[in-house]
Amino acid sequence: EAGVAQSPRYKIIEKRQSVAFWCNPISGHATLYWYQQILGQGPKLLIQFQNNGVVDDSQLPKDRFSAERLKGVDSTLKIQPAKLEDSAVYLCASSTRQTEQYFGPGTRLTVT
Amino acid sequence: AQSVTQLDSHVSVSEGTPVLLRCNYSSSYSPSLFWYVQHPNKGLQLLLKYTSAATLVKGINGFEAEFKKSETSFHLTKPSAHMSDAAEYFCVLLNQAGTALIFGKGTTLSVSS
């Protein structure tokens, strides 16, 4: 079966610009996650969706980050405006059960 | 508090020798624990998981981990390292609500020939 797809794979922007990442989960996976992985650290959950509803967004910096999952399939994560500290790999994962998460290859964001 | 501590940021072994990656956890509940592997430019892959069944858990590619409640540890081992094992390894704890994975900072495994 096809895995979790993410695009773009790499993105370089200047601070204060906006950027969007796209994720297509594994077909049939109701739960979708966005993680932020800063260099040298483990991934940190930003937001979790169950179908098109938000389950947990307690770690999402809502003043600049937003995410949506229209129709309960694809998802988009947006940052506006970006800061230098947002440089990281943004990982998308999906699952059918809480404990089985499948990860995409990630989008590496560099903010200059 | 719930957290995961990986005791080594970098481990180097020779091909064919044993691998030991150490992980301690902190939780006030019965934990579900995992090991994930991340190869360069690839997504995270689940190696194995512990969910309160057998304390010795076998995973893919010859890896296994032993849950020790008395030591609050979940160390990852492999009898004989292969060059393809070189990667970043993450010890992971499921939060009490069952809604999020809590990752350690990772251990980089290097394998030399």
Tab-separated table of C-alpha atoms in Angstrom:
chain	number	residue	atom	x	y	z
A	1	GLU	CA	0.000	0.000	0.000
A	2	ALA	CA	1.129	3.556	-0.595
A	3	GLY	CA	2.659	5.325	2.375
A	4	VAL	CA	2.078	8.802	3.778
A	5	ALA	CA	2.902	11.422	1.157
A	6	GLN	CA	4.226	14.892	1.942
A	7	SER	CA	5.165	17.869	-0.183
A	8	PRO	CA	7.277	19.762	-0.697
A	9	ARG	CA	10.278	17.819	0.601
A	10	TYR	CA	12.352	20.951	1.084
A	11	LYS	CA	11.484	24.620	1.465
A	12	ILE	CA	13.600	27.707	2.078
A	13	ILE	CA	11.896	30.982	2.985
A	14	GLU	CA	12.791	34.268	4.615
A	15	LYS	CA	11.505	35.185	8.050
A	16	ARG	CA	8.075	36.808	8.086
A	17	GLN	CA	7.080	34.961	4.909
A	18	SER	CA	4.339	32.355	4.880
A	19	VAL	CA	4.611	28.677	3.943
A	20	ALA	CA	2.280	25.701	3.602
A	21	PHE	CA	2.897	21.972	3.783
A	22	TRP	CA	0.662	19.262	2.413
A	23	CYS	CA	0.051	15.726	3.646
A	24	ASN	CA	-1.857	12.838	2.119
A	25	PRO	CA	-2.328	10.020	4.656
A	26	ILE	CA	-2.612	6.317	4.000
A	27	SER	CA	-6.010	5.512	2.537
A	28	GLY	CA	-8.562	4.713	5.223
A	29	HIS	CA	-6.544	6.166	8.113
A	30	ALA	CA	-8.901	8.295	10.188
A	31	THR	CA	-6.266	9.839	12.443
A	32	LEU	CA	-3.682	12.319	11.144
A	33	TYR	CA	-0.840	13.949	13.051
A	34	TRP	CA	1.573	16.807	12.399
A	35	TYR	CA	4.904	16.783	14.248
A	36	GLN	CA	7.753	19.296	14.394
A	37	GLN	CA	11.284	17.893	14.620
A	38	ILE	CA	13.962	20.447	15.419
A	39	LEU	CA	17.532	19.411	14.635
A	40	GLY	CA	18.951	17.228	17.400
A	41	GLN	CA	15.589	16.602	19.047
A	42	GLY	CA	12.801	14.085	18.822
A	43	PRO	CA	9.555	14.944	17.046
A	44	LYS	CA	6.994	16.963	18.990
A	45	LEU	CA	3.276	16.680	18.292
A	46	LEU	CA	1.727	19.878	16.957
A	47	ILE	CA	-1.810	18.765	16.157
A	48	GLN	CA	-3.889	15.601	15.861
A	49	PHE	CA	-7.015	15.156	13.728
A	50	GLN	CA	-9.649	12.444	13.946
A	51	ASN	CA	-11.346	12.534	10.551
A	52	ASN	CA	-11.779	16.305	10.044
A	53	GLY	CA	-12.021	17.239	13.723
A	54	VAL	CA	-9.167	18.402	15.969
A	55	VAL	CA	-8.390	16.035	18.871
A	56	ASP	CA	-5.328	17.780	20.324
A	57	ASP	CA	-3.731	21.090	19.326
A	58	SER	CA	-2.335	22.048	22.714
A	59	GLN	CA	1.238	22.304	21.379
A	60	LEU	CA	0.358	24.279	18.246
A	61	PRO	CA	1.514	27.941	18.339
A	62	LYS	CA	-1.828	29.255	17.220
A	63	ASP	CA	-0.670	32.819	16.707
A	64	ARG	CA	1.293	31.720	13.634
A	65	PHE	CA	0.485	28.084	12.887
A	66	SER	CA	-2.759	26.753	11.476
A	67	ALA	CA	-3.844	23.396	10.139
A	68	GLU	CA	-6.880	21.976	8.474
A	69	ARG	CA	-8.087	18.629	7.245
A	70	LEU	CA	-10.942	19.222	4.888
A	71	LYS	CA	-13.112	16.208	4.081
A	72	GLY	CA	-11.127	14.125	6.555
A	73	VAL	CA	-8.421	13.105	4.087
A	74	ASP	CA	-5.599	15.475	3.040
A	75	SER	CA	-4.237	18.036	5.460
A	76	THR	CA	-2.409	21.342	5.179
A	77	LEU	CA	-0.183	22.943	7.811
A	78	LYS	CA	0.525	26.658	7.424
A	79	ILE	CA	2.954	29.017	9.105
A	80	GLN	CA	2.373	32.760	8.841
A	81	PRO	CA	4.591	34.634	9.500
A	82	ALA	CA	7.588	32.333	9.838
A	83	LYS	CA	10.312	32.879	12.423
A	84	LEU	CA	13.902	31.644	12.431
A	85	GLU	CA	13.060	29.141	15.194
A	86	ASP	CA	10.510	27.452	12.915
A	87	SER	CA	13.372	25.857	10.972
A	88	ALA	CA	12.719	22.149	11.396
A	89	VAL	CA	11.447	19.014	9.707
A	90	TYR	CA	7.657	18.816	9.681
A	91	LEU	CA	6.430	15.244	9.801
A	92	CYS	CA	2.986	13.975	8.996
A	93	ALA	CA	1.738	10.636	10.300
A	94	SER	CA	-1.489	8.697	10.053
A	95	SER	CA	-3.014	5.755	11.846
A	96	THR	CA	-6.052	3.563	12.230
A	97	ARG	CA	-5.402	2.979	15.931
A	98	GLN	CA	-3.732	5.236	18.480
A	99	THR	CA	-0.610	3.137	18.764
A	100	GLU	CA	0.210	2.395	15.139
A	101	GLN	CA	1.435	5.578	13.474
A	102	TYR	CA	2.932	5.586	9.986
A	103	PHE	CA	5.163	8.536	9.148
A	104	GLY	CA	5.810	10.374	5.911
A	105	PRO	CA	9.306	11.449	4.787
A	106	GLY	CA	8.853	14.976	6.139
A	107	THR	CA	9.299	18.504	4.835
A	108	ARG	CA	12.552	20.213	5.762
A	109	LEU	CA	11.930	23.942	6.322
A	110	THR	CA	14.751	26.449	6.506
A	111	VAL	CA	13.909	29.997	7.559
A	112	THR	CA	16.619	32.572	6.806
B	1	ALA	CA	5.282	13.815	34.685
B	2	GLN	CA	5.681	11.641	31.624
B	3	SER	CA	8.977	11.669	29.788
B	4	VAL	CA	11.561	9.599	27.997
B	5	THR	CA	15.327	9.848	28.393
B	6	GLN	CA	17.733	8.292	25.933
B	7	LEU	CA	20.980	7.931	27.799
B	8	ASP	CA	23.354	8.102	24.833
B	9	SER	CA	23.198	10.640	22.036
B	10	HIS	CA	25.635	8.628	19.914
B	11	VAL	CA	26.648	4.950	19.911
B	12	SER	CA	29.369	3.504	17.688
B	13	VAL	CA	29.814	-0.237	17.079
B	14	SER	CA	31.645	-2.461	14.650
B	15	GLU	CA	29.751	-4.631	12.199
B	16	GLY	CA	28.941	-7.991	13.754
B	17	THR	CA	29.124	-6.779	17.363
B	18	PRO	CA	26.149	-6.334	19.727
B	19	VAL	CA	24.090	-3.163	19.874
B	20	LEU	CA	22.686	-1.625	23.057
B	21	LEU	CA	20.664	1.595	22.983
B	22	ARG	CA	19.484	2.704	26.402
B	23	CYS	CA	16.171	4.290	27.309
B	24	ASN	CA	14.578	5.217	30.628
B	25	TYR	CA	11.017	6.409	31.019
B	26	SER	CA	8.975	8.245	33.598
B	27	SER	CA	5.240	7.753	33.925
B	28	SER	CA	2.622	7.479	36.659
B	29	TYR	CA	0.609	4.973	34.625
B	30	SER	CA	1.256	1.647	32.917
B	31	PRO	CA	3.208	2.749	29.876
B	32	SER	CA	3.038	1.807	26.230
B	33	LEU	CA	6.544	2.092	24.825
B	34	PHE	CA	7.983	1.980	21.323
B	35	TRP	CA	11.227	2.166	19.417
B	36	TYR	CA	11.256	3.960	16.063
B	37	VAL	CA	14.114	4.144	13.559
B	38	GLN	CA	14.791	7.023	11.177
B	39	HIS	CA	17.109	6.549	8.217
B	40	PRO	CA	18.408	9.674	6.431
B	41	ASN	CA	15.774	11.275	4.216
B	42	LYS	CA	13.241	8.595	5.123
B	43	GLY	CA	10.214	8.508	7.382
B	44	LEU	CA	10.180	7.109	10.894
B	45	GLN	CA	9.586	3.365	10.999
B	46	LEU	CA	8.227	1.393	13.934
B	47	LEU	CA	10.753	-1.206	15.149
B	48	LEU	CA	8.767	-2.678	18.021
B	49	LYS	CA	6.223	-1.890	20.710
B	50	TYR	CA	5.435	-2.860	24.297
B	51	THR	CA	1.832	-2.682	25.463
B	52	SER	CA	1.790	-4.615	28.782
B	53	ALA	CA	1.976	-8.100	27.340
B	54	ALA	CA	5.323	-9.956	27.284
B	55	THR	CA	8.183	-7.936	28.768
B	56	LEU	CA	10.615	-9.092	26.070
B	57	VAL	CA	9.480	-7.664	22.769
B	58	LYS	CA	10.809	-8.766	19.408
B	59	GLY	CA	10.803	-6.373	16.479
B	60	ILE	CA	11.878	-6.175	12.903
B	61	ASN	CA	15.431	-6.656	11.597
B	62	GLY	CA	16.531	-8.689	14.609
B	63	PHE	CA	15.984	-5.974	17.211
B	64	GLU	CA	14.404	-6.643	20.587
B	65	ALA	CA	13.722	-4.685	23.749
B	66	GLU	CA	13.064	-5.628	27.345
B	67	PHE	CA	10.640	-3.747	29.568
B	68	LYS	CA	11.893	-3.553	33.170
B	69	LYS	CA	9.421	-1.835	35.444
B	70	SER	CA	11.735	-1.926	38.480
B	71	GLU	CA	14.391	-0.032	36.516
B	72	THR	CA	11.943	2.051	34.437
B	73	SER	CA	13.941	1.034	31.405
B	74	PHE	CA	13.226	-0.132	27.867
B	75	HIS	CA	16.624	-0.783	26.284
B	76	LEU	CA	16.952	-1.798	22.635
B	77	THR	CA	19.360	-4.572	21.678
B	78	LYS	CA	20.540	-6.516	18.656
B	79	PRO	CA	23.030	-9.414	18.815
B	80	SER	CA	24.961	-8.496	15.675
B	81	ALA	CA	25.058	-5.082	14.018
B	82	HIS	CA	24.810	-4.657	10.268
B	83	MET	CA	25.937	-1.670	8.245
B	84	SER	CA	22.323	-0.989	7.294
B	85	ASP	CA	21.451	-0.471	10.977
B	86	ALA	CA	23.197	2.907	10.962
B	87	ALA	CA	20.409	5.402	11.659
B	88	GLU	CA	18.721	7.529	14.322
B	89	TYR	CA	16.738	5.606	16.939
B	90	PHE	CA	13.962	7.051	19.070
B	91	CYS	CA	12.486	5.662	22.260
B	92	VAL	CA	8.842	6.725	22.505
B	93	LEU	CA	6.194	6.780	25.220
B	94	LEU	CA	2.446	6.988	24.589
B	95	ASN	CA	0.915	9.686	26.763
B	96	GLN	CA	-1.622	8.785	29.434
B	97	ALA	CA	-4.532	10.021	27.360
B	98	GLY	CA	-3.420	7.793	24.509
B	99	THR	CA	-3.498	10.728	22.127
B	100	ALA	CA	0.157	11.534	21.555
B	101	LEU	CA	3.600	9.992	21.251
B	102	ILE	CA	6.340	11.467	23.440
B	103	PHE	CA	9.728	11.080	21.792
B	104	GLY	CA	13.164	10.944	23.354
B	105	LYS	CA	15.916	13.060	21.819
B	106	GLY	CA	17.253	10.170	19.800
B	107	THR	CA	20.414	8.068	19.622
B	108	THR	CA	22.554	8.064	16.511
B	109	LEU	CA	23.903	4.587	15.794
B	110	SER	CA	27.070	4.383	13.698
B	111	VAL	CA	28.304	1.031	12.367
B	112	SER	CA	31.837	0.640	11.080
B	113	SER	CA	33.225	-2.181	8.962
